[in-house]
Short mmCIF file of C-alpha atoms in Angstrom, two decimals:
data_model
loop_
_atom_site.label_atom_id
_atom_site.label_comp_id
_atom_site.label_asym_id
_atom_site.label_seq_id
_atom_site.Cartn_x
_atom_site.Cartn_y
_atom_site.Cartn_z
CA UNK A 1 3.72 37.91 -3.05
CA UNK A 2 2.10 39.31 0.05
CA UNK A 3 3.03 42.85 -0.97
CA UNK A 4 0.54 43.04 -3.79
CA UNK A 5 -2.44 45.33 -3.56
CA UNK A 6 -5.63 43.44 -4.59
CA UNK A 7 -8.59 45.46 -5.67
CA UNK A 8 -12.02 44.51 -4.29
CA UNK A 9 -14.71 43.01 -6.39
CA UNK A 10 -16.57 46.27 -6.35
CA UNK A 11 -13.58 48.17 -7.48
CA UNK A 12 -12.97 45.72 -10.32
CA UNK A 13 -16.57 45.99 -11.42
CA UNK A 14 -16.26 49.75 -11.78
CA UNK A 15 -13.13 49.36 -13.79
CA UNK A 16 -14.17 46.50 -15.98
CA UNK A 17 -15.91 48.58 -18.82
CA UNK A 18 -12.49 50.21 -19.48
CA UNK A 19 -10.63 46.95 -20.15
CA UNK A 20 -10.07 46.01 -23.76
CA UNK A 21 -11.97 43.01 -25.09
CA UNK A 22 -10.26 39.79 -25.88
CA UNK A 23 -9.85 39.17 -29.64
CA UNK A 24 -8.74 35.59 -30.15
CA UNK A 25 -6.05 35.40 -27.43
CA UNK A 26 -6.99 34.59 -23.85
CA UNK A 27 -6.54 37.53 -21.51
CA UNK A 28 -4.44 37.48 -18.56
CA UNK A 29 -6.16 38.28 -15.09
CA UNK A 30 -6.77 42.05 -15.18
CA UNK A 31 -6.65 42.23 -11.39
CA UNK A 32 -3.24 40.58 -11.31
CA UNK A 33 -1.97 43.06 -14.02
CA UNK A 34 -3.29 46.05 -12.13
CA UNK A 35 -1.74 44.87 -8.86
CA UNK A 36 1.65 44.22 -10.41
#
């Protein structure tokens, strides 16, 4: 999986307010979803 593009911590911090909140179910890793 070397061909994935990983966002930096700073980029994830800027995007995190736009992610939905978890409601009972554990969320998957948002960084992994965006890189997929």
